[in-house]
Amino acid sequence: MSELETLYRLQQLDARIFELRAAMENHPYIEELAELRLEEEECSRRLSEAESSLGASSRKMARLEAEIVSLDDKLSREEGKLFGGQVTNPKELRGLQAEVRSLRKQKDALETELLEEMESQDATRAVLEELRTRHGELKSRIEDKEAALRAETGEMGAELESLEREREGLSSLLAKDLLDLYDRLRAAKQNLAVVKVVDGVCQGCRVELPGKEYDRFLKSEGIFRCSNCGRILVR
Ligand SMILES: [Zn+2]
């Protein structure tokens, strides 16, 4: 290959490398995955909220149950005194009756509270169950999507690697000055530094080369640049 042919091949490689990188970076699955991961995070957050609210509810129920047990003890003691026949003083008996009524009332209130807490805990459990299912679904959708992305970009990645190896080989054949010019042009000219001339028209800027310039180009051996866009021209 002549220097120019090598340069042109390098340009083709770079164009494909650029295309592949863009396709990999902009793969639609990447955005879909980002959205799924956001959803999964939100679900995870709600899940731990529900779990901690379930924990708080269980602690509250245990406390209510313990209070009810202790009230029960107190109640049996007072009722024992009331019905045991040891207390005969009417004033004292009335006092005991009032105490028993008040303890029963407290116990009723605690039992109602316990019942309400159980109902609310059932609701929380149902929500938790739903969230766990949803979370599991999201996780497996993410895994599937990641695998699909790997499968789709794997081939591109392999092609990219082989192109990059070829590129390294080719660029080692070119003079540093020429490579520098090529890189500068590529940076300035939308990644397109070396272009063909077809029917006298530069394929980089689509401007027709003036007659004399075209003649000189056809006879030229070395590097020839478009007078309009500055790109390196090949036949
Ligand atoms: Zn041009």
JSON list of C-alpha atoms and ligand atoms in Angstrom, two decimals:
[
{"chain": "A", "resi": 1, "resn": "MET", "atom": "CA", "xyz": [0.00, 0.00, 0.00]},
{"chain": "A", "resi": 2, "resn": "SER", "atom": "CA", "xyz": [1.19, 3.50, -0.77]},
{"chain": "A", "resi": 3, "resn": "GLU", "atom": "CA", "xyz": [1.26, 6.05, 2.00]},
{"chain": "A", "resi": 4, "resn": "LEU", "atom": "CA", "xyz": [-1.95, 7.57, 0.68]},
{"chain": "A", "resi": 5, "resn": "GLU", "atom": "CA", "xyz": [-3.70, 4.23, 0.45]},
{"chain": "A", "resi": 6, "resn": "THR", "atom": "CA", "xyz": [-2.64, 3.48, 4.02]},
{"chain": "A", "resi": 7, "resn": "LEU", "atom": "CA", "xyz": [-3.96, 6.86, 5.10]},
{"chain": "A", "resi": 8, "resn": "TYR", "atom": "CA", "xyz": [-7.25, 6.26, 3.32]},
{"chain": "A", "resi": 9, "resn": "ARG", "atom": "CA", "xyz": [-7.61, 2.86, 4.96]},
{"chain": "A", "resi": 10, "resn": "LEU", "atom": "CA", "xyz": [-6.87, 4.50, 8.30]},
{"chain": "A", "resi": 11, "resn": "GLN", "atom": "CA", "xyz": [-9.66, 6.97, 7.58]},
{"chain": "A", "resi": 12, "resn": "GLN", "atom": "CA", "xyz": [-12.07, 4.13, 6.84]},
{"chain": "A", "resi": 13, "resn": "LEU", "atom": "CA", "xyz": [-11.09, 2.37, 10.04]},
{"chain": "A", "resi": 14, "resn": "ASP", "atom": "CA", "xyz": [-11.55, 5.52, 12.07]},
{"chain": "A", "resi": 15, "resn": "ALA", "atom": "CA", "xyz": [-14.94, 6.17, 10.55]},
{"chain": "A", "resi": 16, "resn": "ARG", "atom": "CA", "xyz": [-16.08, 2.66, 11.49]},
{"chain": "A", "resi": 17, "resn": "ILE", "atom": "CA", "xyz": [-14.51, 2.93, 14.96]},
{"chain": "A", "resi": 18, "resn": "PHE", "atom": "CA", "xyz": [-16.35, 6.22, 15.49]},
{"chain": "A", "resi": 19, "resn": "GLU", "atom": "CA", "xyz": [-19.60, 4.67, 14.29]},
{"chain": "A", "resi": 20, "resn": "LEU", "atom": "CA", "xyz": [-19.20, 1.61, 16.51]},
{"chain": "A", "resi": 21, "resn": "ARG", "atom": "CA", "xyz": [-18.36, 3.66, 19.60]},
{"chain": "A", "resi": 22, "resn": "ALA", "atom": "CA", "xyz": [-21.38, 5.89, 19.03]},
{"chain": "A", "resi": 23, "resn": "ALA", "atom": "CA", "xyz": [-23.63, 2.87, 18.49]},
{"chain": "A", "resi": 24, "resn": "MET", "atom": "CA", "xyz": [-22.37, 1.28, 21.71]},
{"chain": "A", "resi": 25, "resn": "GLU", "atom": "CA", "xyz": [-22.57, 4.45, 23.77]},
{"chain": "A", "resi": 26, "resn": "ASN", "atom": "CA", "xyz": [-26.00, 5.39, 22.45]},
{"chain": "A", "resi": 27, "resn": "HIS", "atom": "CA", "xyz": [-27.50, 1.94, 22.52]},
{"chain": "A", "resi": 28, "resn": "PRO", "atom": "CA", "xyz": [-31.18, 2.37, 23.44]},
{"chain": "A", "resi": 29, "resn": "TYR", "atom": "CA", "xyz": [-30.85, -0.32, 26.13]},
{"chain": "A", "resi": 30, "resn": "ILE", "atom": "CA", "xyz": [-28.51, 1.95, 28.10]},
{"chain": "A", "resi": 31, "resn": "GLU", "atom": "CA", "xyz": [-31.26, 4.50, 28.66]},
{"chain": "A", "resi": 32, "resn": "GLU", "atom": "CA", "xyz": [-33.84, 1.79, 29.27]},
{"chain": "A", "resi": 33, "resn": "LEU", "atom": "CA", "xyz": [-31.52, 0.28, 31.86]},
{"chain": "A", "resi": 34, "resn": "ALA", "atom": "CA", "xyz": [-31.03, 3.62, 33.57]},
{"chain": "A", "resi": 35, "resn": "GLU", "atom": "CA", "xyz": [-34.81, 4.02, 33.83]},
{"chain": "A", "resi": 36, "resn": "LEU", "atom": "CA", "xyz": [-35.23, 0.49, 35.16]},
{"chain": "A", "resi": 37, "resn": "ARG", "atom": "CA", "xyz": [-32.50, 1.07, 37.74]},
{"chain": "A", "resi": 38, "resn": "LEU", "atom": "CA", "xyz": [-34.22, 4.27, 38.91]},
{"chain": "A", "resi": 39, "resn": "GLU", "atom": "CA", "xyz": [-37.48, 2.40, 39.25]},
{"chain": "A", "resi": 40, "resn": "GLU", "atom": "CA", "xyz": [-35.73, -0.38, 41.12]},
{"chain": "A", "resi": 41, "resn": "GLU", "atom": "CA", "xyz": [-34.13, 2.11, 43.53]},
{"chain": "A", "resi": 42, "resn": "GLU", "atom": "CA", "xyz": [-37.50, 3.74, 44.21]},
{"chain": "A", "resi": 43, "resn": "CYS", "atom": "CA", "xyz": [-39.09, 0.33, 44.78]},
{"chain": "A", "resi": 44, "resn": "SER", "atom": "CA", "xyz": [-36.23, -0.65, 47.07]},
{"chain": "A", "resi": 45, "resn": "ARG", "atom": "CA", "xyz": [-36.68, 2.56, 49.06]},
{"chain": "A", "resi": 46, "resn": "ARG", "atom": "CA", "xyz": [-40.41, 1.95, 49.48]},
{"chain": "A", "resi": 47, "resn": "LEU", "atom": "CA", "xyz": [-39.66, -1.64, 50.41]},
{"chain": "A", "resi": 48, "resn": "SER", "atom": "CA", "xyz": [-37.38, -0.68, 53.28]},
{"chain": "A", "resi": 49, "resn": "GLU", "atom": "CA", "xyz": [-39.92, 1.94, 54.41]},
{"chain": "A", "resi": 50, "resn": "ALA", "atom": "CA", "xyz": [-42.62, -0.74, 54.52]},
{"chain": "A", "resi": 51, "resn": "GLU", "atom": "CA", "xyz": [-40.26, -3.13, 56.32]},
{"chain": "A", "resi": 52, "resn": "SER", "atom": "CA", "xyz": [-39.40, -0.59, 58.98]},
{"chain": "A", "resi": 53, "resn": "SER", "atom": "CA", "xyz": [-43.04, 0.36, 59.42]},
{"chain": "A", "resi": 54, "resn": "LEU", "atom": "CA", "xyz": [-43.85, -3.34, 59.87]},
{"chain": "A", "resi": 55, "resn": "GLY", "atom": "CA", "xyz": [-41.11, -3.57, 62.50]},
{"chain": "A", "resi": 56, "resn": "ALA", "atom": "CA", "xyz": [-42.47, -0.54, 64.34]},
{"chain": "A", "resi": 57, "resn": "SER", "atom": "CA", "xyz": [-45.95, -2.01, 64.19]},
{"chain": "A", "resi": 58, "resn": "SER", "atom": "CA", "xyz": [-44.78, -5.34, 65.62]},
{"chain": "A", "resi": 59, "resn": "ARG", "atom": "CA", "xyz": [-43.05, -3.53, 68.48]},
{"chain": "A", "resi": 60, "resn": "LYS", "atom": "CA", "xyz": [-46.20, -1.53, 69.16]},
{"chain": "A", "resi": 61, "resn": "MET", "atom": "CA", "xyz": [-48.30, -4.71, 69.18]},
{"chain": "A", "resi": 62, "resn": "ALA", "atom": "CA", "xyz": [-45.90, -6.43, 71.58]},
{"chain": "A", "resi": 63, "resn": "ARG", "atom": "CA", "xyz": [-46.09, -3.41, 73.89]},
{"chain": "A", "resi": 64, "resn": "LEU", "atom": "CA", "xyz": [-49.92, -3.37, 73.75]},
{"chain": "A", "resi": 65, "resn": "GLU", "atom": "CA", "xyz": [-50.05, -7.12, 74.42]},
{"chain": "A", "resi": 66, "resn": "ALA", "atom": "CA", "xyz": [-47.74, -6.75, 77.43]},
{"chain": "A", "resi": 67, "resn": "GLU", "atom": "CA", "xyz": [-49.85, -3.89, 78.77]},
{"chain": "A", "resi": 68, "resn": "ILE", "atom": "CA", "xyz": [-52.99, -5.98, 78.36]},
{"chain": "A", "resi": 69, "resn": "VAL", "atom": "CA", "xyz": [-51.38, -8.91, 80.24]},
{"chain": "A", "resi": 70, "resn": "SER", "atom": "CA", "xyz": [-50.34, -6.64, 83.07]},
{"chain": "A", "resi": 71, "resn": "LEU", "atom": "CA", "xyz": [-53.81, -5.08, 83.20]},
{"chain": "A", "resi": 72, "resn": "ASP", "atom": "CA", "xyz": [-55.30, -8.57, 83.27]},
{"chain": "A", "resi": 73, "resn": "ASP", "atom": "CA", "xyz": [-53.16, -9.46, 86.29]},
{"chain": "A", "resi": 74, "resn": "LYS", "atom": "CA", "xyz": [-54.19, -6.33, 88.05]},
{"chain": "A", "resi": 75, "resn": "LEU", "atom": "CA", "xyz": [-57.82, -6.95, 87.15]},
{"chain": "A", "resi": 76, "resn": "SER", "atom": "CA", "xyz": [-57.82, -10.52, 88.54]},
{"chain": "A", "resi": 77, "resn": "ARG", "atom": "CA", "xyz": [-56.23, -9.26, 91.75]},
{"chain": "A", "resi": 78, "resn": "GLU", "atom": "CA", "xyz": [-58.85, -6.55, 92.21]},
{"chain": "A", "resi": 79, "resn": "GLU", "atom": "CA", "xyz": [-61.70, -8.89, 91.24]},
{"chain": "A", "resi": 80, "resn": "GLY", "atom": "CA", "xyz": [-60.35, -11.47, 93.68]},
{"chain": "A", "resi": 81, "resn": "LYS", "atom": "CA", "xyz": [-60.54, -8.87, 96.43]},
{"chain": "A", "resi": 82, "resn": "LEU", "atom": "CA", "xyz": [-64.00, -7.77, 95.26]},
{"chain": "A", "resi": 83, "resn": "PHE", "atom": "CA", "xyz": [-65.52, -11.25, 95.15]},
{"chain": "A", "resi": 84, "resn": "GLY", "atom": "CA", "xyz": [-63.34, -13.03, 97.71]},
{"chain": "A", "resi": 85, "resn": "GLY", "atom": "CA", "xyz": [-65.37, -11.84, 100.68]},
{"chain": "A", "resi": 86, "resn": "GLN", "atom": "CA", "xyz": [-62.39, -10.43, 102.61]},
{"chain": "A", "resi": 87, "resn": "VAL", "atom": "CA", "xyz": [-63.46, -6.85, 102.00]},
{"chain": "A", "resi": 88, "resn": "THR", "atom": "CA", "xyz": [-66.68, -6.02, 103.78]},
{"chain": "A", "resi": 89, "resn": "ASN", "atom": "CA", "xyz": [-66.49, -2.28, 104.23]},
{"chain": "A", "resi": 90, "resn": "PRO", "atom": "CA", "xyz": [-69.10, -0.84, 101.79]},
{"chain": "A", "resi": 91, "resn": "LYS", "atom": "CA", "xyz": [-66.99, 2.23, 101.02]},
{"chain": "A", "resi": 92, "resn": "GLU", "atom": "CA", "xyz": [-64.00, 0.05, 100.28]},
{"chain": "A", "resi": 93, "resn": "LEU", "atom": "CA", "xyz": [-66.17, -2.23, 98.14]},
{"chain": "A", "resi": 94, "resn": "ARG", "atom": "CA", "xyz": [-67.44, 0.72, 96.10]},
{"chain": "A", "resi": 95, "resn": "GLY", "atom": "CA", "xyz": [-63.85, 1.81, 95.61]},
{"chain": "A", "resi": 96, "resn": "LEU", "atom": "CA", "xyz": [-62.91, -1.66, 94.38]},
{"chain": "A", "resi": 97, "resn": "GLN", "atom": "CA", "xyz": [-65.89, -1.73, 92.00]},
{"chain": "A", "resi": 98, "resn": "ALA", "atom": "CA", "xyz": [-64.86, 1.60, 90.52]},
{"chain": "A", "resi": 99, "resn": "GLU", "atom": "CA", "xyz": [-61.26, 0.36, 90.16]},
{"chain": "A", "resi": 100, "resn": "VAL", "atom": "CA", "xyz": [-62.41, -2.82, 88.36]},
{"chain": "A", "resi": 101, "resn": "ARG", "atom": "CA", "xyz": [-64.62, -0.79, 85.99]},
{"chain": "A", "resi": 102, "resn": "SER", "atom": "CA", "xyz": [-61.79, 1.55, 85.21]},
{"chain": "A", "resi": 103, "resn": "LEU", "atom": "CA", "xyz": [-59.35, -1.35, 84.58]},
{"chain": "A", "resi": 104, "resn": "ARG", "atom": "CA", "xyz": [-61.85, -3.03, 82.25]},
{"chain": "A", "resi": 105, "resn": "LYS", "atom": "CA", "xyz": [-62.31, 0.21, 80.35]},
{"chain": "A", "resi": 106, "resn": "GLN", "atom": "CA", "xyz": [-58.54, 0.60, 79.96]},
{"chain": "A", "resi": 107, "resn": "LYS", "atom": "CA", "xyz": [-58.28, -3.00, 78.79]},
{"chain": "A", "resi": 108, "resn": "ASP", "atom": "CA", "xyz": [-61.06, -2.47, 76.22]},
{"chain": "A", "resi": 109, "resn": "ALA", "atom": "CA", "xyz": [-59.29, 0.59, 74.88]},
{"chain": "A", "resi": 110, "resn": "LEU", "atom": "CA", "xyz": [-55.99, -1.31, 74.58]},
{"chain": "A", "resi": 111, "resn": "GLU", "atom": "CA", "xyz": [-57.69, -4.23, 72.87]},
{"chain": "A", "resi": 112, "resn": "THR", "atom": "CA", "xyz": [-59.33, -1.90, 70.37]},
{"chain": "A", "resi": 113, "resn": "GLU", "atom": "CA", "xyz": [-55.98, -0.29, 69.72]},
{"chain": "A", "resi": 114, "resn": "LEU", "atom": "CA", "xyz": [-54.39, -3.72, 69.28]},
{"chain": "A", "resi": 115, "resn": "LEU", "atom": "CA", "xyz": [-57.07, -4.73, 66.80]},
{"chain": "A", "resi": 116, "resn": "GLU", "atom": "CA", "xyz": [-56.59, -1.57, 64.78]},
{"chain": "A", "resi": 117, "resn": "GLU", "atom": "CA", "xyz": [-52.86, -2.13, 64.77]},
{"chain": "A", "resi": 118, "resn": "MET", "atom": "CA", "xyz": [-53.36, -5.68, 63.52]},
{"chain": "A", "resi": 119, "resn": "GLU", "atom": "CA", "xyz": [-55.53, -4.43, 60.67]},
{"chain": "A", "resi": 120, "resn": "SER", "atom": "CA", "xyz": [-53.01, -1.79, 59.72]},
{"chain": "A", "resi": 121, "resn": "GLN", "atom": "CA", "xyz": [-50.25, -4.39, 59.90]},
{"chain": "A", "resi": 122, "resn": "ASP", "atom": "CA", "xyz": [-52.19, -6.63, 57.53]},
{"chain": "A", "resi": 123, "resn": "ALA", "atom": "CA", "xyz": [-52.43, -3.77, 55.08]},
{"chain": "A", "resi": 124, "resn": "THR", "atom": "CA", "xyz": [-48.70, -3.09, 55.41]},
{"chain": "A", "resi": 125, "resn": "ARG", "atom": "CA", "xyz": [-47.95, -6.77, 54.85]},
{"chain": "A", "resi": 126, "resn": "ALA", "atom": "CA", "xyz": [-50.04, -6.74, 51.67]},
{"chain": "A", "resi": 127, "resn": "VAL", "atom": "CA", "xyz": [-48.16, -3.67, 50.42]},
{"chain": "A", "resi": 128, "resn": "LEU", "atom": "CA", "xyz": [-44.87, -5.30, 51.36]},
{"chain": "A", "resi": 129, "resn": "GLU", "atom": "CA", "xyz": [-45.78, -8.44, 49.45]},
{"chain": "A", "resi": 130, "resn": "GLU", "atom": "CA", "xyz": [-46.68, -6.39, 46.37]},
{"chain": "A", "resi": 131, "resn": "LEU", "atom": "CA", "xyz": [-43.44, -4.41, 46.62]},
{"chain": "A", "resi": 132, "resn": "ARG", "atom": "CA", "xyz": [-41.38, -7.59, 46.98]},
{"chain": "A", "resi": 133, "resn": "THR", "atom": "CA", "xyz": [-42.97, -9.06, 43.87]},
{"chain": "A", "resi": 134, "resn": "ARG", "atom": "CA", "xyz": [-42.45, -5.81, 41.97]},
{"chain": "A", "resi": 135, "resn": "HIS", "atom": "CA", "xyz": [-38.86, -5.58, 43.17]},
{"chain": "A", "resi": 136, "resn": "GLY", "atom": "CA", "xyz": [-38.15, -9.14, 42.06]},
{"chain": "A", "resi": 137, "resn": "GLU", "atom": "CA", "xyz": [-39.65, -8.41, 38.65]},
{"chain": "A", "resi": 138, "resn": "LEU", "atom": "CA", "xyz": [-37.60, -5.27, 38.25]},
{"chain": "A", "resi": 139, "resn": "LYS", "atom": "CA", "xyz": [-34.41, -7.06, 39.24]},
{"chain": "A", "resi": 140, "resn": "SER", "atom": "CA", "xyz": [-34.95, -9.80, 36.71]},
{"chain": "A", "resi": 141, "resn": "ARG", "atom": "CA", "xyz": [-35.88, -7.28, 33.98]},
{"chain": "A", "resi": 142, "resn": "ILE", "atom": "CA", "xyz": [-32.63, -5.44, 34.72]},
{"chain": "A", "resi": 143, "resn": "GLU", "atom": "CA", "xyz": [-30.63, -8.66, 34.53]},
{"chain": "A", "resi": 144, "resn": "ASP", "atom": "CA", "xyz": [-32.29, -9.61, 31.24]},
{"chain": "A", "resi": 145, "resn": "LYS", "atom": "CA", "xyz": [-31.68, -6.18, 29.78]},
{"chain": "A", "resi": 146, "resn": "GLU", "atom": "CA", "xyz": [-28.06, -6.21, 30.89]},
{"chain": "A", "resi": 147, "resn": "ALA", "atom": "CA", "xyz": [-27.56, -9.60, 29.28]},
{"chain": "A", "resi": 148, "resn": "ALA", "atom": "CA", "xyz": [-29.23, -8.37, 26.08]},
{"chain": "A", "resi": 149, "resn": "LEU", "atom": "CA", "xyz": [-27.02, -5.28, 26.06]},
{"chain": "A", "resi": 150, "resn": "ARG", "atom": "CA", "xyz": [-23.91, -7.41, 26.56]},
{"chain": "A", "resi": 151, "resn": "ALA", "atom": "CA", "xyz": [-25.00, -9.71, 23.74]},
{"chain": "A", "resi": 152, "resn": "GLU", "atom": "CA", "xyz": [-25.68, -6.81, 21.38]},
{"chain": "A", "resi": 153, "resn": "THR", "atom": "CA", "xyz": [-22.61, -4.77, 22.18]},
{"chain": "A", "resi": 154, "resn": "GLY", "atom": "CA", "xyz": [-20.33, -7.78, 22.56]},
{"chain": "A", "resi": 155, "resn": "GLU", "atom": "CA", "xyz": [-20.07, -8.25, 18.82]},
{"chain": "A", "resi": 156, "resn": "MET", "atom": "CA", "xyz": [-19.48, -4.56, 18.30]},
{"chain": "A", "resi": 157, "resn": "GLY", "atom": "CA", "xyz": [-16.86, -4.61, 21.04]},
{"chain": "A", "resi": 158, "resn": "ALA", "atom": "CA", "xyz": [-15.05, -7.48, 19.38]},
{"chain": "A", "resi": 159, "resn": "GLU", "atom": "CA", "xyz": [-15.11, -5.69, 16.01]},
{"chain": "A", "resi": 160, "resn": "LEU", "atom": "CA", "xyz": [-13.90, -2.52, 17.70]},
{"chain": "A", "resi": 161, "resn": "GLU", "atom": "CA", "xyz": [-10.96, -4.35, 19.25]},
{"chain": "A", "resi": 162, "resn": "SER", "atom": "CA", "xyz": [-9.91, -5.89, 15.97]},
{"chain": "A", "resi": 163, "resn": "LEU", "atom": "CA", "xyz": [-10.24, -2.50, 14.18]},
{"chain": "A", "resi": 164, "resn": "GLU", "atom": "CA", "xyz": [-8.15, -0.85, 16.85]},
{"chain": "A", "resi": 165, "resn": "ARG", "atom": "CA", "xyz": [-5.44, -3.46, 16.45]},
{"chain": "A", "resi": 166, "resn": "GLU", "atom": "CA", "xyz": [-5.45, -2.91, 12.69]},
{"chain": "A", "resi": 167, "resn": "ARG", "atom": "CA", "xyz": [-5.35, 0.83, 13.25]},
{"chain": "A", "resi": 168, "resn": "GLU", "atom": "CA", "xyz": [-2.29, 0.52, 15.45]},
{"chain": "A", "resi": 169, "resn": "GLY", "atom": "CA", "xyz": [-0.51, -1.49, 12.78]},
{"chain": "A", "resi": 170, "resn": "LEU", "atom": "CA", "xyz": [-1.42, 0.99, 10.05]},
{"chain": "A", "resi": 171, "resn": "SER", "atom": "CA", "xyz": [-0.51, 4.12, 11.94]},
{"chain": "A", "resi": 172, "resn": "SER", "atom": "CA", "xyz": [2.90, 2.69, 12.76]},
{"chain": "A", "resi": 173, "resn": "LEU", "atom": "CA", "xyz": [3.55, 2.66, 8.99]},
{"chain": "A", "resi": 174, "resn": "LEU", "atom": "CA", "xyz": [2.89, 6.38, 8.59]},
{"chain": "A", "resi": 175, "resn": "ALA", "atom": "CA", "xyz": [5.27, 9.27, 9.16]},
{"chain": "A", "resi": 176, "resn": "LYS", "atom": "CA", "xyz": [4.60, 11.23, 12.32]},
{"chain": "A", "resi": 177, "resn": "ASP", "atom": "CA", "xyz": [4.11, 14.52, 10.43]},
{"chain": "A", "resi": 178, "resn": "LEU", "atom": "CA", "xyz": [1.46, 12.95, 8.25]},
{"chain": "A", "resi": 179, "resn": "LEU", "atom": "CA", "xyz": [-0.29, 11.37, 11.19]},
{"chain": "A", "resi": 180, "resn": "ASP", "atom": "CA", "xyz": [-0.30, 14.70, 13.00]},
{"chain": "A", "resi": 181, "resn": "LEU", "atom": "CA", "xyz": [-1.81, 16.40, 9.97]},
{"chain": "A", "resi": 182, "resn": "TYR", "atom": "CA", "xyz": [-4.38, 13.62, 9.71]},
{"chain": "A", "resi": 183, "resn": "ASP", "atom": "CA", "xyz": [-5.34, 13.94, 13.38]},
{"chain": "A", "resi": 184, "resn": "ARG", "atom": "CA", "xyz": [-5.59, 17.73, 13.17]},
{"chain": "A", "resi": 185, "resn": "LEU", "atom": "CA", "xyz": [-7.78, 17.52, 10.08]},
{"chain": "A", "resi": 186, "resn": "ARG", "atom": "CA", "xyz": [-9.97, 14.87, 11.61]},
{"chain": "A", "resi": 187, "resn": "ALA", "atom": "CA", "xyz": [-10.49, 16.97, 14.72]},
{"chain": "A", "resi": 188, "resn": "ALA", "atom": "CA", "xyz": [-11.36, 20.03, 12.62]},
{"chain": "A", "resi": 189, "resn": "LYS", "atom": "CA", "xyz": [-13.35, 18.34, 9.85]},
{"chain": "A", "resi": 190, "resn": "GLN", "atom": "CA", "xyz": [-16.00, 16.22, 11.54]},
{"chain": "A", "resi": 191, "resn": "ASN", "atom": "CA", "xyz": [-13.79, 13.14, 11.72]},
{"chain": "A", "resi": 192, "resn": "LEU", "atom": "CA", "xyz": [-13.21, 13.15, 7.97]},
{"chain": "A", "resi": 193, "resn": "ALA", "atom": "CA", "xyz": [-9.64, 13.97, 6.95]},
{"chain": "A", "resi": 194, "resn": "VAL", "atom": "CA", "xyz": [-9.06, 11.89, 3.83]},
{"chain": "A", "resi": 195, "resn": "VAL", "atom": "CA", "xyz": [-11.62, 11.88, 1.03]},
{"chain": "A", "resi": 196, "resn": "LYS", "atom": "CA", "xyz": [-11.96, 10.70, -2.51]},
{"chain": "A", "resi": 197, "resn": "VAL", "atom": "CA", "xyz": [-12.39, 12.95, -5.49]},
{"chain": "A", "resi": 198, "resn": "VAL", "atom": "CA", "xyz": [-15.22, 11.76, -7.71]},
{"chain": "A", "resi": 199, "resn": "ASP", "atom": "CA", "xyz": [-15.70, 13.40, -11.13]},
{"chain": "A", "resi": 200, "resn": "GLY", "atom": "CA", "xyz": [-13.56, 16.28, -9.99]},
{"chain": "A", "resi": 201, "resn": "VAL", "atom": "CA", "xyz": [-15.63, 16.88, -6.86]},
{"chain": "A", "resi": 202, "resn": "CYS", "atom": "CA", "xyz": [-14.12, 16.75, -3.37]},
{"chain": "A", "resi": 203, "resn": "GLN", "atom": "CA", "xyz": [-16.26, 14.28, -1.41]},
{"chain": "A", "resi": 204, "resn": "GLY", "atom": "CA", "xyz": [-15.48, 16.13, 1.80]},
{"chain": "A", "resi": 205, "resn": "CYS", "atom": "CA", "xyz": [-16.86, 19.56, 0.96]},
{"chain": "A", "resi": 206, "resn": "ARG", "atom": "CA", "xyz": [-18.70, 18.65, -2.26]},
{"chain": "A", "resi": 207, "resn": "VAL", "atom": "CA", "xyz": [-16.99, 21.49, -4.10]},
{"chain": "A", "resi": 208, "resn": "GLU", "atom": "CA", "xyz": [-15.64, 20.91, -7.59]},
{"chain": "A", "resi": 209, "resn": "LEU", "atom": "CA", "xyz": [-11.91, 21.34, -7.92]},
{"chain": "A", "resi": 210, "resn": "PRO", "atom": "CA", "xyz": [-11.00, 24.14, -10.36]},
{"chain": "A", "resi": 211, "resn": "GLY", "atom": "CA", "xyz": [-9.73, 22.68, -13.68]},
{"chain": "A", "resi": 212, "resn": "LYS", "atom": "CA", "xyz": [-6.04, 23.40, -13.17]},
{"chain": "A", "resi": 213, "resn": "GLU", "atom": "CA", "xyz": [-6.11, 22.14, -9.59]},
{"chain": "A", "resi": 214, "resn": "TYR", "atom": "CA", "xyz": [-7.83, 18.96, -10.73]},
{"chain": "A", "resi": 215, "resn": "ASP", "atom": "CA", "xyz": [-5.15, 18.44, -13.39]},
{"chain": "A", "resi": 216, "resn": "ARG", "atom": "CA", "xyz": [-2.39, 18.88, -10.81]},
{"chain": "A", "resi": 217, "resn": "PHE", "atom": "CA", "xyz": [-4.21, 16.50, -8.47]},
{"chain": "A", "resi": 218, "resn": "LEU", "atom": "CA", "xyz": [-4.44, 13.80, -11.13]},
{"chain": "A", "resi": 219, "resn": "LYS", "atom": "CA", "xyz": [-0.71, 14.06, -11.73]},
{"chain": "A", "resi": 220, "resn": "SER", "atom": "CA", "xyz": [0.28, 14.38, -8.09]},
{"chain": "A", "resi": 221, "resn": "GLU", "atom": "CA", "xyz": [2.10, 11.57, -6.32]},
{"chain": "A", "resi": 222, "resn": "GLY", "atom": "CA", "xyz": [2.20, 12.74, -2.70]},
{"chain": "A", "resi": 223, "resn": "ILE", "atom": "CA", "xyz": [-0.21, 14.48, -0.34]},
{"chain": "A", "resi": 224, "resn": "PHE", "atom": "CA", "xyz": [-2.66, 16.76, -2.14]},
{"chain": "A", "resi": 225, "resn": "ARG", "atom": "CA", "xyz": [-5.14, 18.85, -0.21]},
{"chain": "A", "resi": 226, "resn": "CYS", "atom": "CA", "xyz": [-8.45, 20.34, -1.28]},
{"chain": "A", "resi": 227, "resn": "SER", "atom": "CA", "xyz": [-8.03, 24.10, -1.73]},
{"chain": "A", "resi": 228, "resn": "ASN", "atom": "CA", "xyz": [-11.54, 24.62, -0.39]},
{"chain": "A", "resi": 229, "resn": "CYS", "atom": "CA", "xyz": [-11.74, 22.42, 2.73]},
{"chain": "A", "resi": 230, "resn": "GLY", "atom": "CA", "xyz": [-8.12, 21.44, 3.26]},
{"chain": "A", "resi": 231, "resn": "ARG", "atom": "CA", "xyz": [-8.81, 17.71, 3.41]},
{"chain": "A", "resi": 232, "resn": "ILE", "atom": "CA", "xyz": [-6.35, 15.23, 1.99]},
{"chain": "A", "resi": 233, "resn": "LEU", "atom": "CA", "xyz": [-7.54, 14.00, -1.38]},
{"chain": "A", "resi": 234, "resn": "VAL", "atom": "CA", "xyz": [-7.22, 10.52, -2.82]},
{"chain": "A", "resi": 235, "resn": "ARG", "atom": "CA", "xyz": [-8.13, 9.13, -6.22]},
{"chain": "B", "resi": 1, "resn": "ZN", "atom": "ZN", "xyz": [-12.88, 19.77, -0.07]}
]
